[in-house]
PDB file of N, CA and C in Angstrom:
ATOM      1  N   MET A  11      -8.786   6.341  11.778  1.00 95.00           N
ATOM      2  CA  MET A  11      -7.516   6.523  11.072  1.00 95.00           C
ATOM      3  C   MET A  11      -6.885   5.165  10.764  1.00 95.00           C
ATOM      4  N   ASN A  12      -7.010   4.241  11.678  1.00 95.00           N
ATOM      5  CA  ASN A  12      -6.426   2.911  11.498  1.00 95.00           C
ATOM      6  C   ASN A  12      -7.183   2.126  10.435  1.00 95.00           C
ATOM      7  N   HIS A  13      -8.491   2.192  10.461  1.00 95.00           N
ATOM      8  CA  HIS A  13      -9.295   1.386   9.554  1.00 95.00           C
ATOM      9  C   HIS A  13      -9.572   2.066   8.221  1.00 95.00           C
ATOM     10  N   VAL A  14      -9.743   3.370   8.220  1.00 96.00           N
ATOM     11  CA  VAL A  14     -10.106   4.073   6.994  1.00 96.00           C
ATOM     12  C   VAL A  14      -8.876   4.580   6.243  1.00 96.00           C
ATOM     13  N   GLU A  15      -7.986   5.255   6.962  1.00 96.00           N
ATOM     14  CA  GLU A  15      -6.787   5.822   6.337  1.00 96.00           C
ATOM     15  C   GLU A  15      -5.626   4.842   6.316  1.00 96.00           C
ATOM     16  N   LEU A  16      -5.813   3.677   6.936  1.00 96.00           N
ATOM     17  CA  LEU A  16      -4.815   2.608   7.008  1.00 96.00           C
ATOM     18  C   LEU A  16      -3.495   3.104   7.597  1.00 96.00           C
ATOM     19  N   LYS A  17      -3.609   3.789   8.728  1.00 96.00           N
ATOM     20  CA  LYS A  17      -2.426   4.281   9.437  1.00 96.00           C
ATOM     21  C   LYS A  17      -2.113   3.351  10.605  1.00 96.00           C
ATOM     22  N   THR A  18      -0.827   3.158  10.851  1.00 94.00           N
ATOM     23  CA  THR A  18      -0.405   2.352  11.986  1.00 94.00           C
ATOM     24  C   THR A  18      -0.606   3.146  13.267  1.00 94.00           C
ATOM     25  N   ALA A  19      -0.552   2.443  14.393  1.00 93.00           N
ATOM     26  CA  ALA A  19      -0.695   3.108  15.687  1.00 93.00           C
ATOM     27  C   ALA A  19       0.387   4.169  15.867  1.00 93.00           C
ATOM     28  N   TYR A  20       1.587   3.897  15.378  1.00 95.00           N
ATOM     29  CA  TYR A  20       2.682   4.865  15.513  1.00 95.00           C
ATOM     30  C   TYR A  20       2.439   6.113  14.653  1.00 95.00           C
ATOM     31  N   GLU A  21       1.861   5.932  13.477  1.00 95.00           N
ATOM     32  CA  GLU A  21       1.520   7.080  12.638  1.00 95.00           C
ATOM     33  C   GLU A  21       0.406   7.907  13.293  1.00 95.00           C
ATOM     34  N   ILE A  22      -0.550   7.218  13.903  1.00 96.00           N
ATOM     35  CA  ILE A  22      -1.629   7.922  14.597  1.00 96.00           C
ATOM     36  C   ILE A  22      -1.066   8.690  15.789  1.00 96.00           C
ATOM     37  N   GLN A  23      -0.144   8.056  16.517  1.00 96.00           N
ATOM     38  CA  GLN A  23       0.490   8.731  17.649  1.00 96.00           C
ATOM     39  C   GLN A  23       1.219   9.989  17.200  1.00 96.00           C
ATOM     40  N   ALA A  24       1.959   9.894  16.112  1.00 97.00           N
ATOM     41  CA  ALA A  24       2.712  11.047  15.600  1.00 97.00           C
ATOM     42  C   ALA A  24       1.769  12.186  15.198  1.00 97.00           C
ATOM     43  N   GLU A  25       0.621  11.823  14.665  1.00 97.00           N
ATOM     44  CA  GLU A  25      -0.322  12.827  14.174  1.00 97.00           C
ATOM     45  C   GLU A  25      -1.193  13.429  15.288  1.00 97.00           C
ATOM     46  N   THR A  26      -1.552  12.598  16.285  1.00 97.00           N
ATOM     47  CA  THR A  26      -2.505  13.056  17.299  1.00 97.00           C
ATOM     48  C   THR A  26      -1.888  13.298  18.671  1.00 97.00           C
ATOM     49  N   GLY A  27      -0.731  12.682  18.914  1.00 97.00           N
ATOM     50  CA  GLY A  27      -0.121  12.793  20.238  1.00 97.00           C
ATOM     51  C   GLY A  27      -0.646  11.782  21.237  1.00 97.00           C
ATOM     52  N   VAL A  28      -1.578  10.923  20.834  1.00 96.00           N
ATOM     53  CA  VAL A  28      -2.104   9.866  21.711  1.00 96.00           C
ATOM     54  C   VAL A  28      -1.141   8.688  21.655  1.00 96.00           C
ATOM     55  N   TYR A  29      -0.672   8.258  22.815  1.00 97.00           N
ATOM     56  CA  TYR A  29       0.310   7.182  22.874  1.00 97.00           C
ATOM     57  C   TYR A  29      -0.250   5.865  22.342  1.00 97.00           C
ATOM     58  N   VAL A  30       0.631   5.076  21.739  1.00 95.00           N
ATOM     59  CA  VAL A  30       0.253   3.777  21.175  1.00 95.00           C
ATOM     60  C   VAL A  30      -0.413   2.908  22.241  1.00 95.00           C
ATOM     61  N   LYS A  31       0.147   2.891  23.419  1.00 96.00           N
ATOM     62  CA  LYS A  31      -0.419   2.091  24.514  1.00 96.00           C
ATOM     63  C   LYS A  31      -1.868   2.508  24.792  1.00 96.00           C
ATOM     64  N   ASP A  32      -2.126   3.804  24.801  1.00 96.00           N
ATOM     65  CA  ASP A  32      -3.491   4.299  25.038  1.00 96.00           C
ATOM     66  C   ASP A  32      -4.423   3.938  23.880  1.00 96.00           C
ATOM     67  N   LEU A  33      -3.897   3.999  22.667  1.00 94.00           N
ATOM     68  CA  LEU A  33      -4.693   3.610  21.496  1.00 94.00           C
ATOM     69  C   LEU A  33      -5.077   2.137  21.584  1.00 94.00           C
ATOM     70  N   ASP A  34      -4.100   1.296  21.937  1.00 93.00           N
ATOM     71  CA  ASP A  34      -4.369  -0.134  22.060  1.00 93.00           C
ATOM     72  C   ASP A  34      -5.438  -0.393  23.117  1.00 93.00           C
ATOM     73  N   GLN A  35      -5.339   0.296  24.245  1.00 95.00           N
ATOM     74  CA  GLN A  35      -6.335   0.126  25.317  1.00 95.00           C
ATOM     75  C   GLN A  35      -7.712   0.597  24.869  1.00 95.00           C
ATOM     76  N   LEU A  36      -7.762   1.690  24.143  1.00 94.00           N
ATOM     77  CA  LEU A  36      -9.026   2.227  23.644  1.00 94.00           C
ATOM     78  C   LEU A  36      -9.689   1.242  22.676  1.00 94.00           C
ATOM     79  N   PHE A  37      -8.905   0.713  21.755  1.00 94.00           N
ATOM     80  CA  PHE A  37      -9.438  -0.255  20.796  1.00 94.00           C
ATOM     81  C   PHE A  37      -9.919  -1.507  21.523  1.00 94.00           C
ATOM     82  N   GLU A  38      -9.112  -2.000  22.447  1.00 96.00           N
ATOM     83  CA  GLU A  38      -9.462  -3.209  23.183  1.00 96.00           C
ATOM     84  C   GLU A  38     -10.737  -3.008  24.013  1.00 96.00           C
ATOM     85  N   ALA A  39     -10.855  -1.872  24.684  1.00 97.00           N
ATOM     86  CA  ALA A  39     -12.025  -1.588  25.514  1.00 97.00           C
ATOM     87  C   ALA A  39     -13.312  -1.554  24.689  1.00 97.00           C
ATOM     88  N   ASN A  40     -13.187  -1.244  23.404  1.00 96.00           N
ATOM     89  CA  ASN A  40     -14.350  -1.153  22.520  1.00 96.00           C
ATOM     90  C   ASN A  40     -14.475  -2.337  21.565  1.00 96.00           C
ATOM     91  N   ASN A  41     -13.698  -3.393  21.846  1.00 97.00           N
ATOM     92  CA  ASN A  41     -13.715  -4.604  21.007  1.00 97.00           C
ATOM     93  C   ASN A  41     -13.510  -4.299  19.528  1.00 97.00           C
ATOM     94  N   VAL A  42     -12.570  -3.421  19.249  1.00 95.00           N
ATOM     95  CA  VAL A  42     -12.243  -3.062  17.867  1.00 95.00           C
ATOM     96  C   VAL A  42     -10.861  -3.626  17.556  1.00 95.00           C
ATOM     97  N   GLU A  43     -10.767  -4.332  16.440  1.00 94.00           N
ATOM     98  CA  GLU A  43      -9.481  -4.891  16.028  1.00 94.00           C
ATOM     99  C   GLU A  43      -8.539  -3.758  15.603  1.00 94.00           C
ATOM    100  N   VAL A  44      -7.326  -3.800  16.124  1.00 92.00           N
ATOM    101  CA  VAL A  44      -6.295  -2.853  15.694  1.00 92.00           C
ATOM    102  C   VAL A  44      -5.584  -3.484  14.510  1.00 92.00           C
ATOM    103  N   PHE A  45      -5.606  -2.814  13.373  1.00 95.00           N
ATOM    104  CA  PHE A  45      -4.885  -3.313  12.216  1.00 95.00           C
ATOM    105  C   PHE A  45      -3.399  -3.074  12.447  1.00 95.00           C
ATOM    106  N   LYS A  46      -2.636  -4.150  12.468  1.00 93.00           N
ATOM    107  CA  LYS A  46      -1.189  -4.065  12.633  1.00 93.00           C
ATOM    108  C   LYS A  46      -0.553  -3.801  11.272  1.00 93.00           C
ATOM    109  N   HIS A  47       0.742  -3.503  11.303  1.00 94.00           N
ATOM    110  CA  HIS A  47       1.469  -3.110  10.097  1.00 94.00           C
ATOM    111  C   HIS A  47       1.291  -4.108   8.948  1.00 94.00           C
ATOM    112  N   LYS A  48       1.408  -5.403   9.239  1.00 96.00           N
ATOM    113  CA  LYS A  48       1.321  -6.414   8.184  1.00 96.00           C
ATOM    114  C   LYS A  48      -0.039  -6.376   7.478  1.00 96.00           C
ATOM    115  N   LYS A  49      -1.116  -6.261   8.261  1.00 97.00           N
ATOM    116  CA  LYS A  49      -2.454  -6.211   7.666  1.00 97.00           C
ATOM    117  C   LYS A  49      -2.660  -4.906   6.907  1.00 97.00           C
ATOM    118  N   ILE A  50      -2.173  -3.798   7.465  1.00 97.00           N
ATOM    119  CA  ILE A  50      -2.298  -2.506   6.787  1.00 97.00           C
ATOM    120  C   ILE A  50      -1.589  -2.550   5.437  1.00 97.00           C
ATOM    121  N   SER A  51      -0.394  -3.131   5.414  1.00 97.00           N
ATOM    122  CA  SER A  51       0.362  -3.240   4.160  1.00 97.00           C
ATOM    123  C   SER A  51      -0.416  -4.045   3.125  1.00 97.00           C
ATOM    124  N   ALA A  52      -0.994  -5.167   3.548  1.00 97.00           N
ATOM    125  CA  ALA A  52      -1.770  -6.004   2.625  1.00 97.00           C
ATOM    126  C   ALA A  52      -3.002  -5.262   2.115  1.00 97.00           C
ATOM    127  N   LEU A  53      -3.672  -4.529   2.984  1.00 97.00           N
ATOM    128  CA  LEU A  53      -4.852  -3.762   2.571  1.00 97.00           C
ATOM    129  C   LEU A  53      -4.481  -2.647   1.586  1.00 97.00           C
ATOM    130  N   LYS A  54      -3.348  -1.992   1.837  1.00 97.00           N
ATOM    131  CA  LYS A  54      -2.896  -0.937   0.913  1.00 97.00           C
ATOM    132  C   LYS A  54      -2.559  -1.527  -0.452  1.00 97.00           C
ATOM    133  N   ARG A  55      -1.866  -2.668  -0.457  1.00 98.00           N
ATOM    134  CA  ARG A  55      -1.525  -3.304  -1.739  1.00 98.00           C
ATOM    135  C   ARG A  55      -2.791  -3.694  -2.492  1.00 98.00           C
ATOM    136  N   ASN A  56      -3.767  -4.233  -1.775  1.00 97.00           N
ATOM    137  CA  ASN A  56      -5.026  -4.612  -2.404  1.00 97.00           C
ATOM    138  C   ASN A  56      -5.732  -3.399  -2.993  1.00 97.00           C
ATOM    139  N   LYS A  57      -5.702  -2.290  -2.254  1.00 97.00           N
ATOM    140  CA  LYS A  57      -6.334  -1.047  -2.717  1.00 97.00           C
ATOM    141  C   LYS A  57      -5.635  -0.496  -3.968  1.00 97.00           C
ATOM    142  N   ASP A  58      -4.310  -0.637  -4.038  1.00 98.00           N
ATOM    143  CA  ASP A  58      -3.535  -0.090  -5.150  1.00 98.00           C
ATOM    144  C   ASP A  58      -3.494  -0.999  -6.376  1.00 98.00           C
ATOM    145  N   PHE A  59      -3.998  -2.217  -6.245  1.00 98.00           N
ATOM    146  CA  PHE A  59      -3.895  -3.190  -7.335  1.00 98.00           C
ATOM    147  C   PHE A  59      -4.482  -2.687  -8.648  1.00 98.00           C
ATOM    148  N   GLU A  60      -5.709  -2.208  -8.627  1.00 98.00           N
ATOM    149  CA  GLU A  60      -6.361  -1.797  -9.881  1.00 98.00           C
ATOM    150  C   GLU A  60      -5.573  -0.710 -10.603  1.00 98.00           C
ATOM    151  N   ILE A  61      -5.038   0.234  -9.842  1.00 98.00           N
ATOM    152  CA  ILE A  61      -4.265   1.327 -10.447  1.00 98.00           C
ATOM    153  C   ILE A  61      -2.999   0.786 -11.092  1.00 98.00           C
ATOM    154  N   ILE A  62      -2.246  -0.009 -10.333  1.00 98.00           N
ATOM    155  CA  ILE A  62      -0.969  -0.534 -10.843  1.00 98.00           C
ATOM    156  C   ILE A  62      -1.208  -1.505 -11.986  1.00 98.00           C
ATOM    157  N   TYR A  63      -2.224  -2.330 -11.892  1.00 98.00           N
ATOM    158  CA  TYR A  63      -2.559  -3.254 -12.973  1.00 98.00           C
ATOM    159  C   TYR A  63      -2.862  -2.480 -14.257  1.00 98.00           C
ATOM    160  N   ASP A  64      -3.681  -1.454 -14.138  1.00 98.00           N
ATOM    161  CA  ASP A  64      -4.035  -0.666 -15.315  1.00 98.00           C
ATOM    162  C   ASP A  64      -2.804  -0.003 -15.922  1.00 98.00           C
ATOM    163  N   LEU A  65      -1.976   0.607 -15.090  1.00 98.00           N
ATOM    164  CA  LEU A  65      -0.799   1.300 -15.599  1.00 98.00           C
ATOM    165  C   LEU A  65       0.185   0.348 -16.263  1.00 98.00           C
ATOM    166  N   HIS A  66       0.415  -0.793 -15.649  1.00 96.00           N
ATOM    167  CA  HIS A  66       1.449  -1.706 -16.141  1.00 96.00           C
ATOM    168  C   HIS A  66       0.933  -2.661 -17.227  1.00 96.00           C
ATOM    169  N   ILE A  67      -0.185  -3.298 -16.983  1.00 95.00           N
ATOM    170  CA  ILE A  67      -0.681  -4.312 -17.922  1.00 95.00           C
ATOM    171  C   ILE A  67      -1.448  -3.676 -19.078  1.00 95.00           C
ATOM    172  N   ASN A  68      -2.356  -2.759 -18.789  1.00 96.00           N
ATOM    173  CA  ASN A  68      -3.172  -2.162 -19.851  1.00 96.00           C
ATOM    174  C   ASN A  68      -2.458  -1.041 -20.600  1.00 96.00           C
ATOM    175  N   GLN A  69      -1.837  -0.118 -19.845  1.00 96.00           N
ATOM    176  CA  GLN A  69      -1.187   1.022 -20.484  1.00 96.00           C
ATOM    177  C   GLN A  69       0.266   0.739 -20.865  1.00 96.00           C
ATOM    178  N   LYS A  70       0.783  -0.408 -20.456  1.00 94.00           N
ATOM    179  CA  LYS A  70       2.143  -0.861 -20.809  1.00 94.00           C
ATOM    180  C   LYS A  70       3.244   0.062 -20.296  1.00 94.00           C
ATOM    181  N   LEU A  71       3.036   0.690 -19.139  1.00 95.00           N
ATOM    182  CA  LEU A  71       4.104   1.484 -18.534  1.00 95.00           C
ATOM    183  C   LEU A  71       5.050   0.553 -17.797  1.00 95.00           C
ATOM    184  N   SER A  72       6.335   0.821 -17.884  1.00 94.00           N
ATOM    185  CA  SER A  72       7.303   0.019 -17.132  1.00 94.00           C
ATOM    186  C   SER A  72       7.171   0.345 -15.650  1.00 94.00           C
ATOM    187  N   LEU A  73       7.752  -0.502 -14.822  1.00 95.00           N
ATOM    188  CA  LEU A  73       7.704  -0.253 -13.383  1.00 95.00           C
ATOM    189  C   LEU A  73       8.450   1.028 -13.031  1.00 95.00           C
ATOM    190  N   ASN A  74       9.511   1.324 -13.751  1.00 94.00           N
ATOM    191  CA  ASN A  74      10.247   2.578 -13.515  1.00 94.00           C
ATOM    192  C   ASN A  74       9.419   3.793 -13.916  1.00 94.00           C
ATOM    193  N   GLU A  75       8.681   3.677 -15.003  1.00 95.00           N
ATOM    194  CA  GLU A  75       7.805   4.783 -15.417  1.00 95.00           C
ATOM    195  C   GLU A  75       6.683   4.998 -14.402  1.00 95.00           C
ATOM    196  N   ILE A  76       6.147   3.910 -13.882  1.00 97.00           N
ATOM    197  CA  ILE A  76       5.117   4.020 -12.851  1.00 97.00           C
ATOM    198  C   ILE A  76       5.693   4.730 -11.634  1.00 97.00           C
ATOM    199  N   TYR A  77       6.921   4.393 -11.273  1.00 97.00           N
ATOM    200  CA  TYR A  77       7.554   5.052 -10.127  1.00 97.00           C
ATOM    201  C   TYR A  77       7.746   6.545 -10.385  1.00 97.00           C
ATOM    202  N   ARG A  78       8.291   6.875 -11.555  1.00 96.00           N
ATOM    203  CA  ARG A  78       8.545   8.287 -11.873  1.00 96.00           C
ATOM    204  C   ARG A  78       7.266   9.114 -11.902  1.00 96.00           C
ATOM    205  N   ASN A  79       6.200   8.552 -12.441  1.00 97.00           N
ATOM    206  CA  ASN A  79       4.968   9.314 -12.632  1.00 97.00           C
ATOM    207  C   ASN A  79       3.968   9.221 -11.475  1.00 97.00           C
ATOM    208  N   TYR A  80       3.998   8.097 -10.745  1.00 98.00           N
ATOM    209  CA  TYR A  80       2.956   7.876  -9.740  1.00 98.00           C
ATOM    210  C   TYR A  80       3.501   7.541  -8.353  1.00 98.00           C
ATOM    211  N   ARG A  81       4.799   7.390  -8.224  1.00 97.00           N
ATOM    212  CA  ARG A  81       5.488   7.164  -6.944  1.00 97.00           C
ATOM    213  C   ARG A  81       5.239   5.798  -6.314  1.00 97.00           C
ATOM    214  N   TYR A  82       4.828   4.813  -7.099  1.00 98.00           N
ATOM    215  CA  TYR A  82       4.783   3.434  -6.617  1.00 98.00           C
ATOM    216  C   TYR A  82       6.118   2.807  -6.997  1.00 98.00           C
ATOM    217  N   SER A  83       6.909   2.392  -6.013  1.00 97.00           N
ATOM    218  CA  SER A  83       8.236   1.855  -6.316  1.00 97.00           C
ATOM    219  C   SER A  83       8.117   0.560  -7.125  1.00 97.00           C
ATOM    220  N   PRO A  84       9.153   0.238  -7.917  1.00 97.00           N
ATOM    221  CA  PRO A  84       9.125  -1.009  -8.682  1.00 97.00           C
ATOM    222  C   PRO A  84       8.925  -2.245  -7.792  1.00 97.00           C
ATOM    223  N   LEU A  85       9.604  -2.302  -6.650  1.00 96.00           N
ATOM    224  CA  LEU A  85       9.436  -3.453  -5.760  1.00 96.00           C
ATOM    225  C   LEU A  85       8.010  -3.536  -5.221  1.00 96.00           C
ATOM    226  N   TYR A  86       7.450  -2.395  -4.864  1.00 98.00           N
ATOM    227  CA  TYR A  86       6.073  -2.360  -4.374  1.00 98.00           C
ATOM    228  C   TYR A  86       5.111  -2.801  -5.475  1.00 98.00           C
ATOM    229  N   SER A  87       5.295  -2.288  -6.683  1.00 97.00           N
ATOM    230  CA  SER A  87       4.421  -2.656  -7.802  1.00 97.00           C
ATOM    231  C   SER A  87       4.489  -4.148  -8.090  1.00 97.00           C
ATOM    232  N   LYS A  88       5.702  -4.716  -8.053  1.00 97.00           N
ATOM    233  CA  LYS A  88       5.850  -6.158  -8.259  1.00 97.00           C
ATOM    234  C   LYS A  88       5.089  -6.933  -7.192  1.00 97.00           C
ATOM    235  N   ARG A  89       5.194  -6.486  -5.948  1.00 97.00           N
ATOM    236  CA  ARG A  89       4.521  -7.174  -4.844  1.00 97.00           C
ATOM    237  C   ARG A  89       3.007  -7.085  -4.984  1.00 97.00           C
ATOM    238  N   VAL A  90       2.499  -5.924  -5.390  1.00 98.00           N
ATOM    239  CA  VAL A  90       1.056  -5.752  -5.588  1.00 98.00           C
ATOM    240  C   VAL A  90       0.557  -6.740  -6.634  1.00 98.00           C
ATOM    241  N   LEU A  91       1.271  -6.852  -7.736  1.00 97.00           N
ATOM    242  CA  LEU A  91       0.881  -7.777  -8.798  1.00 97.00           C
ATOM    243  C   LEU A  91       1.036  -9.230  -8.344  1.00 97.00           C
ATOM    244  N   LYS A  92       2.135  -9.532  -7.661  1.00 97.00           N
ATOM    245  CA  LYS A  92       2.402 -10.897  -7.194  1.00 97.00           C
ATOM    246  C   LYS A  92       1.325 -11.372  -6.221  1.00 97.00           C
ATOM    247  N   ASP A  93       0.847 -10.471  -5.354  1.00 97.00           N
ATOM    248  CA  ASP A  93      -0.222 -10.822  -4.409  1.00 97.00           C
ATOM    249  C   ASP A  93      -1.448 -11.365  -5.121  1.00 97.00           C
ATOM    250  N   LYS A  94      -1.677 -10.926  -6.349  1.00 97.00           N
ATOM    251  CA  LYS A  94      -2.834 -11.369  -7.138  1.00 97.00           C
ATOM    252  C   LYS A  94      -2.458 -12.461  -8.147  1.00 97.00           C
ATOM    253  N   GLY A  95      -1.209 -12.967  -8.041  1.00 97.00           N
ATOM    254  CA  GLY A  95      -0.772 -14.043  -8.920  1.00 97.00           C
ATOM    255  C   GLY A  95      -0.405 -13.594 -10.321  1.00 97.00           C
ATOM    256  N   ILE A  96      -0.036 -12.334 -10.484  1.00 96.00           N
ATOM    257  CA  ILE A  96       0.297 -11.783 -11.801  1.00 96.00           C
ATOM    258  C   ILE A  96       1.764 -11.423 -11.841  1.00 96.00           C
ATOM    259  N   ASP A  97       2.469 -11.883 -12.868  1.00 93.00           N
ATOM    260  CA  ASP A  97       3.867 -11.518 -13.061  1.00 93.00           C
ATOM    261  C   ASP A  97       3.943 -10.191 -13.798  1.00 93.00           C
ATOM    262  N   HIS A  98       4.946  -9.376 -13.428  1.00 92.00           N
ATOM    263  CA  HIS A  98       5.104  -8.119 -14.155  1.00 92.00           C
ATOM    264  C   HIS A  98       5.636  -8.434 -15.549  1.00 92.00           C
ATOM    265  N   LEU A  99       5.494  -7.494 -16.455  1.00 92.00           N
ATOM    266  CA  LEU A  99       5.801  -7.735 -17.863  1.00 92.00           C
ATOM    267  C   LEU A  99       7.283  -7.842 -18.171  1.00 92.00           C
ATOM    268  N   GLY A 100       8.137  -7.300 -17.319  1.00 83.00           N
ATOM    269  CA  GLY A 100       9.565  -7.493 -17.467  1.00 83.00           C
ATOM    270  C   GLY A 100      10.263  -6.566 -18.449  1.00 83.00           C
ATOM    271  N   PHE A 101       9.566  -5.657 -19.091  1.00 74.00           N
ATOM    272  CA  PHE A 101      10.242  -4.727 -19.979  1.00 74.00           C
ATOM    273  C   PHE A 101      10.763  -3.538 -19.197  1.00 74.00           C
ATOM    274  N   VAL A 102      11.664  -2.795 -19.824  1.00 58.00           N
ATOM    275  CA  VAL A 102      12.216  -1.616 -19.143  1.00 58.00           C
ATOM    276  C   VAL A 102      11.402  -0.415 -19.593  1.00 58.00           C
ATOM    277  N   ASN A 103      11.893   0.549 -20.254  1.00 54.00           N
ATOM    278  CA  ASN A 103      11.104   1.737 -20.596  1.00 54.00           C
ATOM    279  C   ASN A 103      10.501   1.612 -21.992  1.00 54.00           C
ATOM    280  N   GLN A 104       9.179   1.561 -22.049  1.00 54.00           N
ATOM    281  CA  GLN A 104       8.484   1.477 -23.330  1.00 54.00           C
ATOM    282  C   GLN A 104       8.320   2.852 -23.970  1.00 54.00           C
ATOM    283  N   LEU A 105       8.065   3.841 -23.161  1.00 55.00           N
ATOM    284  CA  LEU A 105       7.805   5.187 -23.678  1.00 55.00           C
ATOM    285  C   LEU A 105       8.800   6.161 -23.067  1.00 55.00           C
ATOM    286  N   LYS A 106       9.844   6.495 -23.787  1.00 51.00           N
ATOM    287  CA  LYS A 106      10.835   7.425 -23.242  1.00 51.00           C
ATOM    288  C   LYS A 106      10.497   8.829 -23.616  1.00 51.00           C
TER     289      LYS A 106
END
């Protein structure tokens, strides 16, 4: 769940009932790196890059349109693009 679904230890605890402390011990005992929140966030942004890039740069959807249609917030979309060194296009609604 941590590596494939990119869930934090707290999300795994909420879903499975296994305490975070026990999860940490389990990962450590098996020499498995626990992805912390910061790394999970970066991995999710990297995974979402192609989708957001296509919607914003190729299809010319505004960040607000992307949010309304696909639920990626404007701030999140900007960060995804910025991580790859790309500035957002800066327009508001192209297709109303």
